[in-house]
Structures are given as C-alpha cells and as structure tokens.
Amino acid sequence: MNVSRNSPPTTAPASASDRDQAPGEGPRPGPLEGLRVLDLATLFAGPLAATLLGDFGAEVVKVEHPRRPDPSRGHGPDKDGVGLWWKLLGRNKRNVTLDLSTPEGRELLLRLAADADVVIENFRPGTLERWGLGPDELHAVNPRLVLARVTGFGQFGPYARRPGFGTLAEAMSGFAAITGEPDGPPTLPPFGLADSIAALTTAYAVMTALAGRATTGQGQVVDMAIIEPLLTVLGPQPLWYDQLGYVQPRTGNRSTNNAPRNTYRTADGHWVAVSTSAQSIAERVMRLVGRPELIEEEWFATGSGRAAHADELDAAVGSWIGRHERDAVVAAFEEAQAAIAPIHDVRDVLADPQYRALGTITEVEDEELGTVRMQNVLFRLSETPGAIRWAGRPHGADTDAVLGELGVPAEEIARLRAEGTL
C-alpha cells in the first residue's frame, strides 16, 4: 500500500490507497527517487536515518546478518512473534541477508556499493576496515559514495572503541543532569531520544554530503557521534558556563527562563501543560485565572523574574485549573489565546482531532499483520510528498530479488545460502 503525505491532505486523516502495491512500486515518485541507500546499521540511529530517506523515495536495501538480524526486530512488544517496532523502523526497505565478514559477502557488498549513493553503518570503528570494507575500499569501487558512520562516540578519541548507545549520550550530553525533580536523581528518557535525534541529524548530514557531491563530484565520509547532536539540542549550556560559570540545575517541569510553566491536574483527574514563554501569554494566563494584580508586580515584567516567583504563579494557575475539568480548561485557554495542551498518552494521540487532521497517524497494509497504524512520514511537501510504500518486511525477504538484480544466478544464491553467506 502507498500512503503519501501532501500538504495539506485532501482528506482529514491520511489513509492507505485502494491499490495493492508490491515492494518497490509507487504511483507517485518521491523527491529522493533514484537515490540508492545501503543500510548496514542495527538498532536505531542509523536504521532510522535510512527510514527517513526511504520515506521520501530513496531505494533502501537493508543488509542484515543471516543468523543475527537487526535486534530491533525483537525490541518491545510483538504480535504472534512479529516485532512491532520493526514494522516502523523497517518500512520502505528491501531486506537482504549477507555475512559481511566472509570473502564472498564482502564481494557482494562491494558490488552493491558500486551502484549505491549512500551507505549507512554503525559498527565499532575499525570493523569495516577489518573486513576490507572501509572508506578506501568502498570509494575504490564508487568514488561518489557517501559513507555515513554512526557510532556512540565517533571514529576517533579515547572513547571511540567503547560500546555506545543512546542512553550513554543522554547521560554524557548533560540531558540527564537537567532532567528530573530538583531533589531527585538525574532522569533518563524512557525512549530512544538521543538515537532519534542522531538519526534526524544523520539524514540531514547525508543530504548535505550529497549536495557537496553535486559540486565536487566526490563522495565523502560522515562521522556521526551520537553524543553530539543531543548536546546541540540542549541549547547554550556551554556558552552559559563559559561566560558566566552557570550550570543549569534540575528544575522538574519548571523553567529557569519563564513562569508559569508546569503541568497541572484538572478537576476530572487529567493533566495539562502550560507554557508562557512570551510576556503577553503570561499576562493572559494570569487574567484568565483571576490574578491580574500579579501582572503589576515589577518582577512579572521578565521571564527570569517570573521564574523566581514560580511558587506563587504555580499556586495561582494550579488552583484555578484544579477547579475545572480538562475540556473546560483547554477551551478557556484557547478563548483567552493562552498556550496550553492536554497531556496525552498514545490513546489520546490516536483520537486527537489535530493529529487526525494532519494525518500524523496513518494505516498501512502489511503482509504479516494486516492493517497496522503507525506514524506517517515526518513532514508534508506540497509537490513531492513522501510515502509509506510498505511496513518492515521479514528477515531476508528480498535477498533473492536484490542479488538477482546484480546478476547472481539462482544456483549461486542457493549455494551461498547453504554455506551461510546469505
């Protein structure tokens, strides 16, 4: 099934088209059609970067070990033995098995790379080189190739060869240090935050390298350390420390830059989040909750001044919200043009009318599970929208087809499979 994403959608929720579609087909070309990507990576940051490229038309071939598939196939809940996370992460990818550590596996990978634009890998530094598949060998068969190397700590430095996961980046970057209640421990996110931000950054880096190739005619290596993008997202902490010696503390849901900014419980037991980054919004909130006199206080005129009086402001806002049910609270804030959002769990996300209008969650037909719902492509393009052509496919489902396109005879494929190379 092909699920495209236009801007704006022609119908409220995006839904699957009526035309059954085999992997590789698509009624409308995406903007990255013709771009060929080899995804050698496992788990999240590297594979998700490849998914983002595939969503907009790139031909992505996922290369997995014959006996040790991408561990994301077994991460989280499954249905009837089918990993659900993989259905999202593996969408729009053709799947082949190949043992890169064998001589014949190496040669087949080089043949695939010779006609590719991008290779994404996340082995520990030196692993590809040990297999004879490092940048020199890859660029010898394809000088225009962009090789994106995604690791925990980068390709050099004292930590380069350590095992690296997003959790370590969330710890080292300073994210955990500022997350949590002031009197509580540093807090890690319950999802792959650093990996996901690194994936977004890797996709951007690949497109930047391809733009450079259009000028120079040469490929290059992208060195993506997962510990770095999250540090950038955290904002000016190094600058604050460099110039002021200031170390951002843990403040829970509060901000040191403005107030009121917190989560508040409604009369019917739901939660809402309020933000007042703009002075005008802060003033509207205080008028709405019946405390306009606070606006006249000298300290109220700046975000930092309001943050210093967060206890008083939270008491005023929390008291008013606590006397009203969630829908009434959200409606009152909307009428006052003040910023608020209900705190959703996934059930609320699926039912939310704004997400439905945007087509953020869509339905995809899957050969193993039937119809599945998942996040749509990441953004809308008015003229060349992205599309979900299929969900993540079974391990090695396209090995014969992909190698057949290389000219490998069927009997050779059977021999390689029997020997464990495939």
mmCIF file of N, CA, C and O in Angstrom, residues 237-297:
data_model
loop_
_atom_site.group_PDB
_atom_site.id
_atom_site.type_symbol
_atom_site.label_atom_id
_atom_site.label_comp_id
_atom_site.label_asym_id
_atom_site.label_seq_id
_atom_site.Cartn_x
_atom_site.Cartn_y
_atom_site.Cartn_z
ATOM 1 N N GLN A 237 24.080 25.799 26.954
ATOM 2 C CA GLN A 237 24.706 25.472 28.231
ATOM 3 C C GLN A 237 26.215 25.729 28.236
ATOM 4 O O GLN A 237 26.726 26.346 29.198
ATOM 5 N N PRO A 238 26.975 25.281 27.223
ATOM 6 C CA PRO A 238 28.416 25.579 27.243
ATOM 7 C C PRO A 238 28.715 27.071 27.226
ATOM 8 O O PRO A 238 29.662 27.523 27.891
ATOM 9 N N LEU A 239 27.917 27.827 26.490
ATOM 10 C CA LEU A 239 28.115 29.277 26.438
ATOM 11 C C LEU A 239 27.829 29.922 27.783
ATOM 12 O O LEU A 239 28.567 30.807 28.242
ATOM 13 N N TRP A 240 26.753 29.476 28.436
ATOM 14 C CA TRP A 240 26.442 29.992 29.767
ATOM 15 C C TRP A 240 27.589 29.723 30.735
ATOM 16 O O TRP A 240 27.982 30.608 31.510
ATOM 17 N N TYR A 241 28.104 28.498 30.704
ATOM 18 C CA TYR A 241 29.177 28.159 31.628
ATOM 19 C C TYR A 241 30.457 28.923 31.283
ATOM 20 O O TYR A 241 31.155 29.418 32.180
ATOM 21 N N ASP A 242 30.749 29.026 30.001
ATOM 22 C CA ASP A 242 31.967 29.711 29.563
ATOM 23 C C ASP A 242 31.967 31.170 29.994
ATOM 24 O O ASP A 242 32.986 31.697 30.471
ATOM 25 N N GLN A 243 30.846 31.834 29.856
ATOM 26 C CA GLN A 243 30.796 33.264 30.114
ATOM 27 C C GLN A 243 30.395 33.628 31.549
ATOM 28 O O GLN A 243 30.773 34.685 32.048
ATOM 29 N N LEU A 244 29.615 32.753 32.184
ATOM 30 C CA LEU A 244 29.055 33.096 33.498
ATOM 31 C C LEU A 244 29.388 32.090 34.590
ATOM 32 O O LEU A 244 29.093 32.342 35.765
ATOM 33 N N GLY A 245 29.949 30.933 34.210
ATOM 34 C CA GLY A 245 30.150 29.882 35.196
ATOM 35 C C GLY A 245 28.850 29.265 35.666
ATOM 36 O O GLY A 245 28.805 28.628 36.724
ATOM 37 N N TYR A 246 27.785 29.429 34.868
ATOM 38 C CA TYR A 246 26.455 28.980 35.261
ATOM 39 C C TYR A 246 26.233 27.541 34.809
ATOM 40 O O TYR A 246 26.454 27.194 33.647
ATOM 41 N N VAL A 247 25.793 26.690 35.734
ATOM 42 C CA VAL A 247 25.467 25.298 35.445
ATOM 43 C C VAL A 247 23.968 25.128 35.641
ATOM 44 O O VAL A 247 23.450 25.329 36.747
ATOM 45 N N GLN A 248 23.265 24.763 34.574
ATOM 46 C CA GLN A 248 21.813 24.643 34.645
ATOM 47 C C GLN A 248 21.420 23.534 35.608
ATOM 48 O O GLN A 248 21.884 22.400 35.488
ATOM 49 N N PRO A 249 20.549 23.811 36.560
ATOM 50 C CA PRO A 249 20.144 22.790 37.540
ATOM 51 C C PRO A 249 18.927 22.003 37.071
ATOM 52 O O PRO A 249 18.291 22.347 36.063
ATOM 53 N N ARG A 250 18.593 20.954 37.798
ATOM 54 C CA ARG A 250 17.321 20.276 37.571
ATOM 55 C C ARG A 250 16.207 21.107 38.183
ATOM 56 O O ARG A 250 16.295 21.528 39.345
ATOM 57 N N THR A 251 15.154 21.309 37.410
ATOM 58 C CA THR A 251 14.036 22.136 37.886
ATOM 59 C C THR A 251 12.697 21.447 37.700
ATOM 60 O O THR A 251 11.652 22.093 37.746
ATOM 61 N N GLY A 252 12.700 20.132 37.457
ATOM 62 C CA GLY A 252 11.441 19.439 37.236
ATOM 63 C C GLY A 252 10.770 19.942 35.974
ATOM 64 O O GLY A 252 11.409 20.103 34.934
ATOM 65 N N ASN A 253 9.482 20.228 36.056
ATOM 66 C CA ASN A 253 8.740 20.738 34.909
ATOM 67 C C ASN A 253 8.851 22.255 34.769
ATOM 68 O O ASN A 253 8.326 22.814 33.806
ATOM 69 N N ARG A 254 9.486 22.872 35.709
ATOM 70 C CA ARG A 254 9.631 24.322 35.653
ATOM 71 C C ARG A 254 10.795 24.721 34.748
ATOM 72 O O ARG A 254 11.644 23.901 34.389
ATOM 73 N N SER A 255 10.808 25.996 34.407
ATOM 74 C CA SER A 255 11.882 26.562 33.607
ATOM 75 C C SER A 255 12.553 27.675 34.401
ATOM 76 O O SER A 255 11.901 28.365 35.191
ATOM 77 N N THR A 256 13.851 27.824 34.182
ATOM 78 C CA THR A 256 14.558 28.948 34.809
ATOM 79 C C THR A 256 14.401 30.225 33.996
ATOM 80 O O THR A 256 14.858 31.284 34.409
ATOM 81 N N ASN A 257 13.735 30.121 32.835
ATOM 82 C CA ASN A 257 13.627 31.267 31.935
ATOM 83 C C ASN A 257 12.269 31.937 31.949
ATOM 84 O O ASN A 257 12.144 33.085 31.493
ATOM 85 N N ASN A 258 11.239 31.251 32.438
ATOM 86 C CA ASN A 258 9.908 31.859 32.474
ATOM 87 C C ASN A 258 9.016 31.078 33.419
ATOM 88 O O ASN A 258 9.342 29.949 33.819
ATOM 89 N N ALA A 259 7.896 31.672 33.784
ATOM 90 C CA ALA A 259 6.866 31.045 34.602
ATOM 91 C C ALA A 259 5.570 31.835 34.377
ATOM 92 O O ALA A 259 5.621 33.015 34.009
ATOM 93 N N PRO A 260 4.416 31.198 34.579
ATOM 94 C CA PRO A 260 4.230 29.795 34.947
ATOM 95 C C PRO A 260 4.515 28.861 33.768
ATOM 96 O O PRO A 260 4.130 29.127 32.643
ATOM 97 N N ARG A 261 5.170 27.776 34.078
ATOM 98 C CA ARG A 261 5.470 26.724 33.106
ATOM 99 C C ARG A 261 5.537 25.429 33.888
ATOM 100 O O ARG A 261 6.494 25.183 34.618
ATOM 101 N N ASN A 262 4.479 24.603 33.727
ATOM 102 C CA ASN A 262 4.393 23.405 34.550
ATOM 103 C C ASN A 262 3.282 22.509 34.032
ATOM 104 O O ASN A 262 2.622 22.840 33.036
ATOM 105 N N THR A 263 3.093 21.392 34.704
ATOM 106 C CA THR A 263 1.933 20.543 34.453
ATOM 107 C C THR A 263 0.983 20.695 35.628
ATOM 108 O O THR A 263 1.413 20.821 36.785
ATOM 109 N N TYR A 264 -0.307 20.672 35.325
ATOM 110 C CA TYR A 264 -1.320 20.937 36.347
ATOM 111 C C TYR A 264 -2.453 19.923 36.208
ATOM 112 O O TYR A 264 -2.854 19.571 35.094
ATOM 113 N N ARG A 265 -2.987 19.487 37.354
ATOM 114 C CA ARG A 265 -4.041 18.473 37.372
ATOM 115 C C ARG A 265 -5.405 19.140 37.357
ATOM 116 O O ARG A 265 -5.660 20.085 38.106
ATOM 117 N N THR A 266 -6.280 18.643 36.477
ATOM 118 C CA THR A 266 -7.620 19.209 36.358
ATOM 119 C C THR A 266 -8.576 18.537 37.337
ATOM 120 O O THR A 266 -8.249 17.518 37.955
ATOM 121 N N ALA A 267 -9.786 19.084 37.445
ATOM 122 C CA ALA A 267 -10.755 18.578 38.416
ATOM 123 C C ALA A 267 -11.168 17.147 38.118
ATOM 124 O O ALA A 267 -11.544 16.400 39.040
ATOM 125 N N ASP A 268 -11.115 16.745 36.845
ATOM 126 C CA ASP A 268 -11.527 15.385 36.492
ATOM 127 C C ASP A 268 -10.344 14.421 36.391
ATOM 128 O O ASP A 268 -10.449 13.345 35.798
ATOM 129 N N GLY A 269 -9.203 14.800 36.969
ATOM 130 C CA GLY A 269 -8.086 13.882 37.091
ATOM 131 C C GLY A 269 -7.149 13.813 35.910
ATOM 132 O O GLY A 269 -6.247 12.972 35.885
ATOM 133 N N HIS A 270 -7.316 14.692 34.927
ATOM 134 C CA HIS A 270 -6.400 14.742 33.795
ATOM 135 C C HIS A 270 -5.284 15.751 34.081
ATOM 136 O O HIS A 270 -5.309 16.466 35.091
ATOM 137 N N TRP A 271 -4.317 15.801 33.173
ATOM 138 C CA TRP A 271 -3.216 16.738 33.314
ATOM 139 C C TRP A 271 -3.103 17.606 32.066
ATOM 140 O O TRP A 271 -3.393 17.152 30.958
ATOM 141 N N VAL A 272 -2.670 18.832 32.267
ATOM 142 C CA VAL A 272 -2.422 19.747 31.157
ATOM 143 C C VAL A 272 -1.070 20.410 31.374
ATOM 144 O O VAL A 272 -0.565 20.483 32.506
ATOM 145 N N ALA A 273 -0.477 20.873 30.274
ATOM 146 C CA ALA A 273 0.791 21.600 30.341
ATOM 147 C C ALA A 273 0.563 23.035 29.884
ATOM 148 O O ALA A 273 -0.116 23.285 28.876
ATOM 149 N N VAL A 274 1.142 23.970 30.619
ATOM 150 C CA VAL A 274 1.013 25.399 30.309
ATOM 151 C C VAL A 274 2.398 25.974 30.054
ATOM 152 O O VAL A 274 3.359 25.657 30.768
ATOM 153 N N SER A 275 2.499 26.791 29.020
ATOM 154 C CA SER A 275 3.753 27.481 28.701
ATOM 155 C C SER A 275 3.490 28.962 28.545
ATOM 156 O O SER A 275 2.478 29.369 27.959
ATOM 157 N N THR A 276 4.415 29.776 29.075
ATOM 158 C CA THR A 276 4.274 31.240 28.975
ATOM 159 C C THR A 276 5.595 31.866 28.551
ATOM 160 O O THR A 276 6.075 32.818 29.171
ATOM 161 N N SER A 277 6.186 31.344 27.490
ATOM 162 C CA SER A 277 7.470 31.872 27.038
ATOM 163 C C SER A 277 7.374 33.331 26.623
ATOM 164 O O SER A 277 8.355 34.076 26.718
ATOM 165 N N ALA A 278 6.215 33.745 26.132
ATOM 166 C CA ALA A 278 6.021 35.145 25.734
ATOM 167 C C ALA A 278 5.354 35.921 26.866
ATOM 168 O O ALA A 278 4.458 35.410 27.547
ATOM 169 N N GLN A 279 5.781 37.152 27.056
ATOM 170 C CA GLN A 279 5.229 38.003 28.109
ATOM 171 C C GLN A 279 3.719 38.171 27.961
ATOM 172 O O GLN A 279 2.970 38.102 28.941
ATOM 173 N N SER A 280 3.263 38.372 26.739
ATOM 174 C CA SER A 280 1.828 38.582 26.520
ATOM 175 C C SER A 280 1.023 37.359 26.931
ATOM 176 O O SER A 280 -0.093 37.487 27.466
ATOM 177 N N ILE A 281 1.565 36.163 26.698
ATOM 178 C CA ILE A 281 0.863 34.936 27.083
ATOM 179 C C ILE A 281 0.788 34.831 28.597
ATOM 180 O O ILE A 281 -0.248 34.460 29.168
ATOM 181 N N ALA A 282 1.883 35.153 29.279
ATOM 182 C CA ALA A 282 1.876 35.112 30.743
ATOM 183 C C ALA A 282 0.803 36.042 31.305
ATOM 184 O O ALA A 282 0.095 35.689 32.262
ATOM 185 N N GLU A 283 0.678 37.199 30.715
ATOM 186 C CA GLU A 283 -0.337 38.144 31.188
ATOM 187 C C GLU A 283 -1.737 37.606 30.950
ATOM 188 O O GLU A 283 -2.629 37.735 31.810
ATOM 189 N N ARG A 284 -1.976 36.993 29.807
ATOM 190 C CA ARG A 284 -3.300 36.433 29.512
ATOM 191 C C ARG A 284 -3.654 35.326 30.493
ATOM 192 O O ARG A 284 -4.803 35.214 30.939
ATOM 193 N N VAL A 285 -2.678 34.507 30.837
ATOM 194 C CA VAL A 285 -2.931 33.420 31.777
ATOM 195 C C VAL A 285 -3.353 33.965 33.131
ATOM 196 O O VAL A 285 -4.315 33.480 33.750
ATOM 197 N N MET A 286 -2.652 34.982 33.616
ATOM 198 C CA MET A 286 -2.973 35.497 34.943
ATOM 199 C C MET A 286 -4.337 36.190 34.972
ATOM 200 O O MET A 286 -5.056 36.117 35.976
ATOM 201 N N ARG A 287 -4.703 36.820 33.875
ATOM 202 C CA ARG A 287 -6.053 37.389 33.816
ATOM 203 C C ARG A 287 -7.094 36.274 33.806
ATOM 204 O O ARG A 287 -8.133 36.361 34.471
ATOM 205 N N LEU A 288 -6.821 35.207 33.048
ATOM 206 C CA LEU A 288 -7.763 34.102 32.958
ATOM 207 C C LEU A 288 -7.996 33.452 34.312
ATOM 208 O O LEU A 288 -9.147 33.129 34.659
ATOM 209 N N VAL A 289 -6.941 33.264 35.103
ATOM 210 C CA VAL A 289 -7.093 32.553 36.375
ATOM 211 C C VAL A 289 -7.490 33.487 37.522
ATOM 212 O O VAL A 289 -7.528 33.075 38.685
ATOM 213 N N GLY A 290 -7.778 34.750 37.190
ATOM 214 C CA GLY A 290 -8.295 35.671 38.194
ATOM 215 C C GLY A 290 -7.258 36.324 39.078
ATOM 216 O O GLY A 290 -7.585 36.789 40.172
ATOM 217 N N ARG A 291 -6.012 36.404 38.586
ATOM 218 C CA ARG A 291 -4.972 37.062 39.377
ATOM 219 C C ARG A 291 -4.289 38.182 38.569
ATOM 220 O O ARG A 291 -3.062 38.225 38.438
ATOM 221 N N PRO A 292 -5.065 39.119 38.028
ATOM 222 C CA PRO A 292 -4.466 40.177 37.199
ATOM 223 C C PRO A 292 -3.532 41.092 37.976
ATOM 224 O O PRO A 292 -2.664 41.735 37.375
ATOM 225 N N GLU A 293 -3.699 41.159 39.293
ATOM 226 C CA GLU A 293 -2.847 42.061 40.083
ATOM 227 C C GLU A 293 -1.380 41.653 40.039
ATOM 228 O O GLU A 293 -0.483 42.505 40.205
ATOM 229 N N LEU A 294 -1.117 40.356 39.778
ATOM 230 C CA LEU A 294 0.279 39.913 39.720
ATOM 231 C C LEU A 294 1.011 40.503 38.522
ATOM 232 O O LEU A 294 2.236 40.660 38.552
ATOM 233 N N ILE A 295 0.272 40.850 37.500
ATOM 234 C CA ILE A 295 0.885 41.439 36.307
ATOM 235 C C ILE A 295 1.561 42.769 36.642
ATOM 236 O O ILE A 295 2.560 43.148 36.010
ATOM 237 N N GLU A 296 1.050 43.457 37.639
ATOM 238 C CA GLU A 296 1.582 44.778 38.000
ATOM 239 C C GLU A 296 2.852 44.695 38.841
ATOM 240 O O GLU A 296 3.529 45.713 39.047
ATOM 241 N N GLU A 297 3.170 43.501 39.315
ATOM 242 C CA GLU A 297 4.392 43.363 40.102
ATOM 243 C C GLU A 297 5.617 43.623 39.216
ATOM 244 O O GLU A 297 5.651 43.222 38.053
#
